mmCIF file of C-alpha atoms in Angstrom:
data_model
loop_
_atom_site.group_PDB
_atom_site.id
_atom_site.type_symbol
_atom_site.label_atom_id
_atom_site.label_comp_id
_atom_site.label_asym_id
_atom_site.label_seq_id
_atom_site.Cartn_x
_atom_site.Cartn_y
_atom_site.Cartn_z
ATOM 1 C CA UNK N 27 76.125 -10.331 -1.370
ATOM 2 C CA UNK N 28 73.659 -12.501 -3.292
ATOM 3 C CA UNK N 29 73.255 -14.777 -0.290
ATOM 4 C CA UNK N 30 72.399 -11.787 1.887
ATOM 5 C CA UNK N 31 69.876 -10.466 -0.628
ATOM 6 C CA UNK N 32 68.228 -13.785 -1.454
ATOM 7 C CA UNK N 33 68.317 -15.634 1.796
ATOM 8 C CA UNK N 34 68.381 -13.099 4.598
ATOM 9 C CA UNK N 35 65.889 -10.577 3.208
ATOM 10 C CA UNK N 36 62.344 -11.437 4.248
ATOM 11 C CA UNK N 37 60.082 -12.262 1.356
ATOM 12 C CA UNK N 38 56.997 -10.108 0.828
ATOM 13 C CA UNK N 39 53.814 -11.407 2.374
ATOM 14 C CA UNK N 40 51.363 -13.114 0.007
ATOM 15 C CA UNK N 41 48.338 -11.115 -1.149
ATOM 16 C CA UNK N 42 45.185 -11.516 0.947
ATOM 17 C CA UNK N 43 42.605 -14.027 -0.289
ATOM 18 C CA UNK N 44 39.721 -12.558 -2.281
ATOM 19 C CA UNK N 45 36.614 -11.590 -0.339
ATOM 20 C CA UNK N 46 33.795 -14.132 -0.504
ATOM 21 C CA UNK N 47 31.127 -13.242 -3.010
ATOM 22 C CA UNK N 48 27.924 -11.873 -1.529
ATOM 23 C CA UNK N 49 24.513 -13.264 -2.430
ATOM 24 C CA UNK N 50 22.341 -11.026 -4.582
ATOM 25 C CA UNK N 51 20.324 -8.466 -2.653
ATOM 26 C CA UNK N 52 17.452 -8.777 -2.111
ATOM 27 C CA UNK N 53 17.601 -12.545 -2.037
ATOM 28 C CA UNK N 54 15.420 -14.249 -4.598
ATOM 29 C CA UNK N 55 12.383 -15.840 -3.040
ATOM 30 C CA UNK N 56 11.508 -19.414 -3.996
ATOM 31 C CA UNK N 57 7.864 -18.301 -4.210
ATOM 32 C CA UNK N 58 5.912 -15.299 -5.419
ATOM 33 C CA UNK N 59 3.604 -13.316 -3.186
ATOM 34 C CA UNK N 60 1.060 -10.709 -4.046
ATOM 35 C CA UNK N 61 -0.128 -8.892 -0.961
ATOM 36 C CA UNK N 62 -3.244 -7.593 -2.712
ATOM 37 C CA UNK N 63 -5.374 -9.808 -0.459
ATOM 38 C CA UNK N 64 -4.551 -7.552 2.511
ATOM 39 C CA UNK N 65 -6.980 -4.956 1.126
ATOM 40 C CA UNK N 66 -9.833 -7.402 1.794
ATOM 41 C CA UNK N 67 -8.359 -9.258 4.776
ATOM 42 C CA UNK N 68 -6.152 -6.983 6.876
ATOM 43 C CA UNK N 69 -3.236 -8.446 8.780
ATOM 44 C CA UNK N 70 -3.691 -8.953 12.519
ATOM 45 C CA UNK N 71 -2.533 -5.907 14.435
ATOM 46 C CA UNK N 72 -3.323 -3.402 11.701
ATOM 47 C CA UNK N 73 -5.485 -0.459 12.741
ATOM 48 C CA UNK N 74 -8.143 -0.816 10.043
ATOM 49 C CA UNK N 75 -9.973 -3.984 8.998
ATOM 50 C CA UNK N 76 -10.037 -5.158 5.396
ATOM 51 C CA UNK N 77 -12.945 -4.478 3.086
ATOM 52 C CA UNK N 78 -14.418 -7.998 3.330
ATOM 53 C CA UNK N 79 -17.651 -7.897 5.317
ATOM 54 C CA UNK N 80 -17.445 -11.658 5.927
ATOM 55 C CA UNK N 81 -13.831 -11.880 7.117
ATOM 56 C CA UNK N 82 -12.088 -8.493 7.439
ATOM 57 C CA UNK N 83 -9.048 -9.906 9.298
ATOM 58 C CA UNK N 84 -6.612 -12.496 7.999
ATOM 59 C CA UNK N 85 -5.581 -15.536 10.029
ATOM 60 C CA UNK N 86 -1.981 -16.722 10.154
ATOM 61 C CA UNK N 87 -2.125 -19.796 7.945
ATOM 62 C CA UNK N 88 1.594 -20.501 8.341
ATOM 63 C CA UNK N 89 2.468 -19.672 4.741
ATOM 64 C CA UNK N 90 5.514 -17.725 3.651
ATOM 65 C CA UNK N 91 3.253 -15.217 1.915
ATOM 66 C CA UNK N 92 1.375 -14.458 5.140
ATOM 67 C CA UNK N 93 4.695 -13.998 6.911
ATOM 68 C CA UNK N 94 6.018 -11.797 4.108
ATOM 69 C CA UNK N 95 2.899 -9.645 3.726
ATOM 70 C CA UNK N 96 2.059 -9.251 7.409
ATOM 71 C CA UNK N 97 5.499 -8.882 8.950
ATOM 72 C CA UNK N 98 7.460 -6.974 6.312
ATOM 73 C CA UNK N 99 4.826 -4.747 4.731
ATOM 74 C CA UNK N 100 3.900 -1.647 6.655
ATOM 75 C CA UNK N 101 0.270 -1.268 7.524
ATOM 76 C CA UNK N 102 -1.634 1.075 5.251
ATOM 77 C CA UNK N 103 -2.120 4.575 6.616
ATOM 78 C CA UNK N 104 -5.270 5.027 8.708
ATOM 79 C CA UNK N 105 -8.302 6.633 7.120
ATOM 80 C CA UNK N 106 -8.477 10.402 7.559
ATOM 81 C CA UNK N 107 -10.762 11.600 10.344
ATOM 82 C CA UNK N 108 -14.232 12.804 9.346
ATOM 83 C CA UNK N 109 -14.622 16.526 8.773
ATOM 84 C CA UNK N 110 -15.675 18.581 11.787
ATOM 85 C CA UNK N 111 -19.383 19.451 12.067
ATOM 86 C CA UNK N 112 -20.428 22.861 10.806
ATOM 87 C CA UNK N 113 -20.645 25.630 13.401
ATOM 88 C CA UNK N 114 -24.084 26.168 14.944
ATOM 89 C CA UNK N 115 -26.319 28.690 13.247
ATOM 90 C CA UNK N 116 -26.705 32.007 15.117
#
């Protein structure tokens, strides 16, 4: 009876391996970016230019900050339309 129990009974399957640990979210960037410059130099493709009269649009300079600010940040909302003109006087 011991032989039947020990040797003929299938052994339980081993526990599954632990799941791999996930990286922290969001991933830590090896650099720091402030996108404040987009107020003066708007990203290409945005509806409104930046406030700089000399250079209202930014150029892609190949930096990670340009990529981060111009491809992951949504464009600011467009300016509201001007108010309608007053009705003509009678």
